[in-house]
């Protein structure tokens, strides 16, 4: 196959786009896709300060790489989740990436934020699935870091496969509140929130992997050990089969949802959050979901200490 742009020998074939690219043209194509998403959805400008949440995986590092290349003001944010070797390895990749490009990086670690706050400990103490506990903690610390650092925008590396799987899950259960908030740009609904954006929402996992490979980005290949058996992976698998039978399915599913169906759900968006009574961050009840988790962890520790005191 020949490159769709320059007719040289193609190295990548994108069936969903019915296109092929040589290496230089692929890199150009990828950058332009990101630029177009930023412009179309009015995500941010070159004047704004961007905080890019980087996990050490290919998507978020590819995102940071493209934005830095395009001349945006970026700072990375890595959150250490305390998931054993997986977390140690991903932190090292993020630090090496930032150092190699002289980009500023903020590192925070759950175990240093308070006792028992590493993801496995919170999951055990609250009897939640690790991914549920992890999601609530990430949201809280991403929001807090963006607010404290006075950033204008918080960015994540969610790709087309992530968004399609999430959309499928939300549609299968008709979770209208979730559908109301599933879009590539979320405007802040509270003074302590910043705008949240996902510039890679129309680029597939394969496309970001190819970009990361071509740019020689050294990323963590392993999935989080807790992801095994997660429902998201079942949805991703189902979508991959649909995509193989009918290329372009994922792109149409997400793109058309955002364009035509999402606005109908957005009308039902719930009221703006108030302030958490414990930490002052946005909350839909008396406490934000992070402080609710922390209370549960503390109660469990107090119970254990009391039982130990009784010699039980
Ligand atoms: P995931 O929830 O693991 O699919 O990750 C989705 C996005 O969240 C990634 O692309 C990153 O932008 C961000 N992210 C996930 N884990 C971390 C982390 N430990 N530190 C910083 N950002 C993260
Ligand atoms: Fe959060 Fe795996 S990344 S539980
Ligand atoms: Zn709180």
Coordinates of C-alpha atoms and ligand atoms in Angstrom, one line a residue:
X1 CA 0.0 0.0 0.0
X2 CA 1.1 3.6 -0.8
X3 CA 1.0 6.6 1.5
X4 CA -2.2 8.5 1.0
X5 CA -0.4 11.8 1.3
X6 CA 3.0 11.4 -0.5
X7 CA 2.7 8.0 -2.4
X8 CA 5.8 6.6 -0.7
X9 CA 5.6 3.1 0.7
X10 CA 3.1 3.1 3.6
X11 CA 4.1 1.8 7.0
X12 CA 0.7 2.1 8.7
X13 CA -2.7 1.2 7.4
X14 CA -5.7 2.7 9.1
X15 CA -8.8 0.8 8.0
X16 CA -11.2 3.1 9.8
X17 CA -10.0 6.0 7.7
X18 CA -9.3 3.9 4.5
X19 CA -5.8 5.5 4.5
X20 CA -2.2 4.5 4.7
X21 CA 0.8 6.6 5.8
X22 CA 4.6 6.5 5.6
X23 CA 6.4 7.4 8.9
X24 CA 6.7 11.2 8.4
X25 CA 3.2 11.6 7.0
X26 CA 1.8 9.5 9.9
X27 CA 3.4 11.7 12.5
X28 CA 2.0 14.7 10.6
X29 CA -1.5 13.1 10.4
X30 CA -1.5 12.3 14.1
X31 CA -0.5 15.9 15.1
X32 CA -3.2 17.3 12.8
X33 CA -5.9 15.1 14.3
X34 CA -5.0 16.4 17.8
X35 CA -4.9 20.0 16.6
X36 CA -8.2 19.6 14.9
X37 CA -9.9 18.2 18.0
X38 CA -8.5 21.0 20.1
X39 CA -9.8 23.6 17.6
X40 CA -13.2 22.0 16.9
X41 CA -14.0 21.5 20.5
X42 CA -12.4 24.8 21.6
X43 CA -10.3 22.9 24.2
X44 CA -7.6 25.4 25.0
X45 CA -5.3 28.0 23.6
X46 CA -1.5 28.5 23.6
X47 CA -1.9 31.2 26.3
X48 CA -3.4 28.8 28.8
X49 CA -1.5 26.7 31.4
X50 CA -2.2 23.0 30.8
X51 CA -1.8 20.2 33.4
X52 CA -1.4 16.8 31.6
X53 CA -2.2 13.8 33.8
X54 CA 0.4 11.2 32.7
X55 CA 0.2 7.6 33.9
X56 CA 3.3 6.3 32.1
X57 CA 1.2 4.6 29.5
X58 CA 1.3 5.2 25.7
X59 CA -1.7 7.5 25.5
X60 CA -0.9 10.1 28.0
X61 CA 2.8 10.2 27.1
X62 CA 1.9 10.5 23.4
X63 CA -0.5 13.4 24.3
X64 CA 2.2 15.2 26.3
X65 CA 4.7 14.7 23.5
X66 CA 2.4 16.1 20.8
X67 CA 1.3 19.1 22.9
X68 CA 4.9 20.0 23.8
X69 CA 5.8 19.7 20.1
X70 CA 3.0 22.0 19.2
X71 CA 4.3 24.6 21.6
X72 CA 1.7 24.5 24.4
X73 CA 2.5 25.4 28.0
X74 CA 2.4 21.9 29.6
X75 CA 3.2 20.5 33.0
X76 CA 2.9 16.8 33.7
X77 CA 1.1 15.3 36.7
X78 CA 1.9 11.8 37.9
X79 CA -0.1 10.3 40.8
X80 CA 1.6 7.3 42.5
X81 CA -1.2 4.9 43.3
X82 CA 0.8 2.5 45.4
X83 CA 0.1 -0.5 43.2
X84 CA 3.4 -2.3 43.8
X85 CA 5.9 -2.8 40.9
X86 CA 3.3 -1.4 38.4
X87 CA 3.3 2.0 40.1
X88 CA 7.1 2.1 40.6
X89 CA 7.7 1.2 37.0
X90 CA 5.2 3.8 35.6
X91 CA 6.7 6.6 37.8
X92 CA 10.2 5.9 36.5
X93 CA 8.9 6.1 32.8
X94 CA 7.2 9.4 33.4
X95 CA 10.2 10.9 35.2
X96 CA 12.5 9.7 32.4
X97 CA 10.2 11.2 29.8
X98 CA 10.0 14.6 31.5
X99 CA 13.7 14.7 32.1
X100 CA 14.6 13.8 28.5
X101 CA 12.5 16.7 27.2
X102 CA 13.1 19.1 30.1
X103 CA 9.4 19.4 30.8
X104 CA 8.1 20.3 34.3
X105 CA 6.5 17.4 36.2
X106 CA 4.5 17.4 39.4
X107 CA 4.6 14.0 41.3
X108 CA 2.2 13.2 44.1
X109 CA 1.8 9.9 45.8
X110 CA -1.3 8.5 47.6
X111 CA 0.7 6.8 50.3
X112 CA 2.3 10.2 51.2
X113 CA -1.1 12.0 51.2
X114 CA -2.3 10.1 54.3
X115 CA -2.0 6.7 56.0
X116 CA -3.8 3.8 54.3
X117 CA -4.5 5.8 51.1
X118 CA -2.7 3.6 48.6
X119 CA -5.2 2.0 46.2
X120 CA -4.9 -1.6 47.5
X121 CA -5.4 -0.4 51.1
X122 CA -8.4 1.8 50.4
X123 CA -10.0 -1.1 48.4
X124 CA -9.6 -3.5 51.3
X125 CA -10.7 -1.1 53.9
X126 CA -13.8 0.1 52.0
X127 CA -14.6 -3.3 50.3
X128 CA -14.8 -1.5 47.0
X129 CA -13.3 -2.9 43.8
X130 CA -9.8 -1.4 43.4
X131 CA -10.7 0.4 40.2
X132 CA -13.7 2.1 41.8
X133 CA -11.6 3.4 44.8
X134 CA -8.8 4.3 42.3
X135 CA -11.1 6.3 40.1
X136 CA -12.4 8.4 43.0
X137 CA -8.9 9.1 44.3
X138 CA -7.6 10.0 40.9
X139 CA -10.4 12.4 40.2
X140 CA -9.9 14.1 43.6
X141 CA -6.1 14.5 43.3
X142 CA -6.2 15.6 39.7
X143 CA -8.8 18.3 40.6
X144 CA -6.9 19.4 43.7
X145 CA -3.5 19.6 41.8
X146 CA -5.0 21.6 39.0
X147 CA -6.7 24.0 41.4
X148 CA -3.7 24.3 43.7
X149 CA -1.3 24.9 40.8
X150 CA -3.5 27.5 39.3
X151 CA -3.8 25.7 36.0
X152 CA -6.5 26.6 33.4
X153 CA -7.1 23.1 32.0
X154 CA -6.7 19.4 33.1
X155 CA -6.0 16.9 30.3
X156 CA -6.2 13.2 30.2
X157 CA -5.0 10.7 27.6
X158 CA -8.4 8.9 27.2
X159 CA -8.5 7.5 23.6
X160 CA -11.2 6.4 21.2
X161 CA -11.2 2.9 22.6
X162 CA -11.6 4.2 26.2
X163 CA -14.4 6.5 25.1
X164 CA -16.2 3.9 23.0
X165 CA -16.1 1.3 25.8
X166 CA -17.4 3.8 28.3
X167 CA -20.1 4.9 26.0
X168 CA -21.2 1.3 25.4
X169 CA -21.3 0.7 29.1
X170 CA -23.4 3.8 29.7
X171 CA -25.8 3.0 26.8
X172 CA -26.2 -0.7 27.8
X173 CA -27.5 0.5 31.2
X174 CA -29.0 3.8 30.0
X175 CA -27.1 5.7 32.6
X176 CA -28.4 9.1 31.6
X177 CA -26.5 11.1 34.2
X178 CA -23.2 9.6 32.9
X179 CA -24.2 10.2 29.3
X180 CA -24.9 13.8 30.2
X181 CA -21.3 14.2 31.3
X182 CA -19.5 12.1 28.7
X183 CA -18.0 14.7 26.3
X184 CA -14.4 15.7 25.3
X185 CA -14.6 19.1 27.1
X186 CA -16.2 19.6 30.5
X187 CA -16.6 23.2 31.6
X188 CA -16.0 23.8 35.3
X189 CA -19.2 23.7 37.4
X190 CA -17.5 24.9 40.6
X191 CA -14.8 27.6 41.3
X192 CA -12.3 24.9 42.4
X193 CA -12.8 22.9 39.2
X194 CA -10.9 23.6 36.0
X195 CA -11.9 22.7 32.4
X196 CA -11.3 19.0 31.7
X197 CA -10.4 17.9 28.2
X198 CA -9.6 14.7 26.3
X199 CA -7.8 15.7 23.1
X200 CA -7.2 12.0 22.0
X201 CA -10.9 11.0 22.1
X202 CA -11.1 10.3 18.4
X203 CA -7.7 8.6 18.1
X204 CA -7.6 4.8 18.6
X205 CA -5.4 2.9 21.0
X206 CA -3.6 1.5 17.9
X207 CA -3.0 5.0 16.5
X208 CA -1.5 6.3 19.8
X209 CA 0.6 3.1 20.0
X210 CA 2.0 3.7 16.5
X211 CA 2.7 7.3 17.3
X212 CA 4.5 6.4 20.6
X213 CA 6.6 3.7 18.7
X214 CA 7.6 6.1 15.9
X215 CA 8.5 8.8 18.4
X216 CA 10.5 6.3 20.5
X217 CA 8.5 7.0 23.6
X218 CA 9.4 4.6 26.3
X219 CA 6.1 3.7 28.1
X220 CA 4.7 1.1 30.5
X221 CA 3.4 -1.7 28.4
X222 CA 1.8 -3.7 31.2
X223 CA -1.8 -3.0 32.1
X224 CA -2.6 -2.2 35.8
X225 CA -2.9 -5.6 37.5
X226 CA -6.4 -4.7 38.7
X227 CA -7.7 -4.2 35.2
X228 CA -7.8 -7.9 34.5
X229 CA -11.4 -9.0 34.3
X230 CA -12.7 -5.5 34.4
X231 CA -16.0 -4.9 32.6
X232 CA -14.3 -2.2 30.5
X233 CA -12.1 -4.9 28.9
X234 CA -15.1 -7.0 27.9
X235 CA -16.7 -3.9 26.2
X236 CA -13.4 -3.2 24.5
X237 CA -13.2 -6.8 23.2
X238 CA -16.8 -6.6 21.9
X239 CA -16.1 -3.3 20.1
X240 CA -12.9 -4.7 18.6
X241 CA -14.9 -7.5 17.0
X242 CA -17.4 -5.1 15.6
X243 CA -14.6 -2.9 14.3
X244 CA -12.9 -5.9 12.6
X245 CA -16.2 -6.7 10.8
X246 CA -17.0 -3.1 10.0
X247 CA -14.0 -0.7 10.2
X248 CA -14.9 2.8 11.4
X249 CA -17.6 1.5 13.9
X250 CA -15.9 2.9 17.0
X251 CA -15.2 6.3 15.4
X252 CA -18.8 6.6 14.2
X253 CA -20.2 5.5 17.6
X254 CA -18.3 8.1 19.6
X255 CA -18.2 10.9 17.0
X256 CA -21.9 10.8 16.3
X257 CA -22.7 10.5 20.0
X258 CA -20.8 13.6 20.8
X259 CA -22.2 15.5 17.8
X260 CA -25.9 14.6 17.9
X261 CA -27.0 12.6 20.9
X262 CA -24.9 14.0 23.7
X263 CA -26.4 17.5 23.6
X264 CA -29.8 15.9 24.3
X265 CA -28.5 14.2 27.4
X266 CA -26.6 17.2 28.5
X267 CA -29.8 19.1 29.1
X268 CA -30.5 16.9 32.1
X269 CA -27.2 17.6 33.7
X270 CA -27.4 17.6 37.5
X271 CA -27.1 20.8 39.6
X272 CA -23.7 22.3 40.2
X273 CA -21.9 20.8 43.2
X274 CA -21.5 22.6 46.6
X275 CA -18.5 22.5 48.9
X276 CA -17.2 19.4 50.7
X277 CA -17.5 20.1 54.5
X278 CA -14.2 18.4 55.1
X279 CA -11.9 19.5 52.4
X280 CA -13.7 22.3 50.6
X281 CA -13.4 20.7 47.2
X282 CA -16.6 20.3 45.1
X283 CA -19.2 17.8 46.5
X284 CA -22.6 16.6 45.5
X285 CA -23.5 15.7 49.1
X286 CA -22.1 16.9 52.5
X287 CA -18.7 15.2 51.7
X288 CA -17.0 14.7 48.4
X289 CA -16.4 11.1 47.3
X290 CA -12.8 11.3 48.3
X291 CA -13.5 12.4 51.8
X292 CA -16.2 9.7 52.1
X293 CA -13.5 7.1 51.2
X294 CA -11.1 8.6 53.7
X295 CA -13.7 8.5 56.5
X296 CA -14.3 4.8 55.7
X297 CA -10.6 4.1 55.8
X298 CA -10.2 6.0 59.2
X299 CA -13.2 4.2 60.7
X300 CA -11.8 0.8 59.7
X301 CA -8.4 1.8 61.2
X302 CA -10.0 2.9 64.5
X303 CA -12.0 -0.3 64.7
X304 CA -8.8 -2.3 64.2
X305 CA -7.0 -0.3 66.8
X306 CA -9.8 -0.8 69.4
X307 CA -9.9 -4.5 68.8
X308 CA -6.1 -4.7 69.2
X309 CA -6.5 -2.8 72.5
X310 CA -8.9 -5.4 73.7
X311 CA -6.4 -8.1 72.7
X312 CA -8.8 -9.5 70.1
Ligands
LIG1 P1 -7.0 5.0 32.9 O1 -8.0 5.4 33.8 O2 -5.9 4.2 33.5 O3 -7.5 4.4 31.6 O4 -6.3 6.4 32.5 C1 -6.9 7.4 31.8 C2 -6.1 8.6 31.8 O5 -6.0 9.1 33.2 C3 -4.6 8.5 31.4 O6 -4.5 8.6 30.0 C4 -3.9 9.6 32.1 O7 -4.1 10.8 31.5 C5 -4.7 9.6 33.4 N1 -4.0 8.8 34.5 C6 -4.3 7.5 34.8 N2 -3.5 7.1 35.8 C7 -2.8 8.1 36.2 C8 -1.8 8.4 37.2 N3 -1.4 7.4 38.0 N4 -1.2 9.6 37.2 C9 -1.5 10.5 36.4 N5 -2.5 10.4 35.4 C10 -3.1 9.2 35.3
LIG2 FE1 -6.5 2.3 39.2 FE2 -5.7 0.1 38.1 S1 -5.2 2.1 37.6 S2 -6.9 0.3 39.8
LIG3 ZN1 -13.7 16.4 50.4

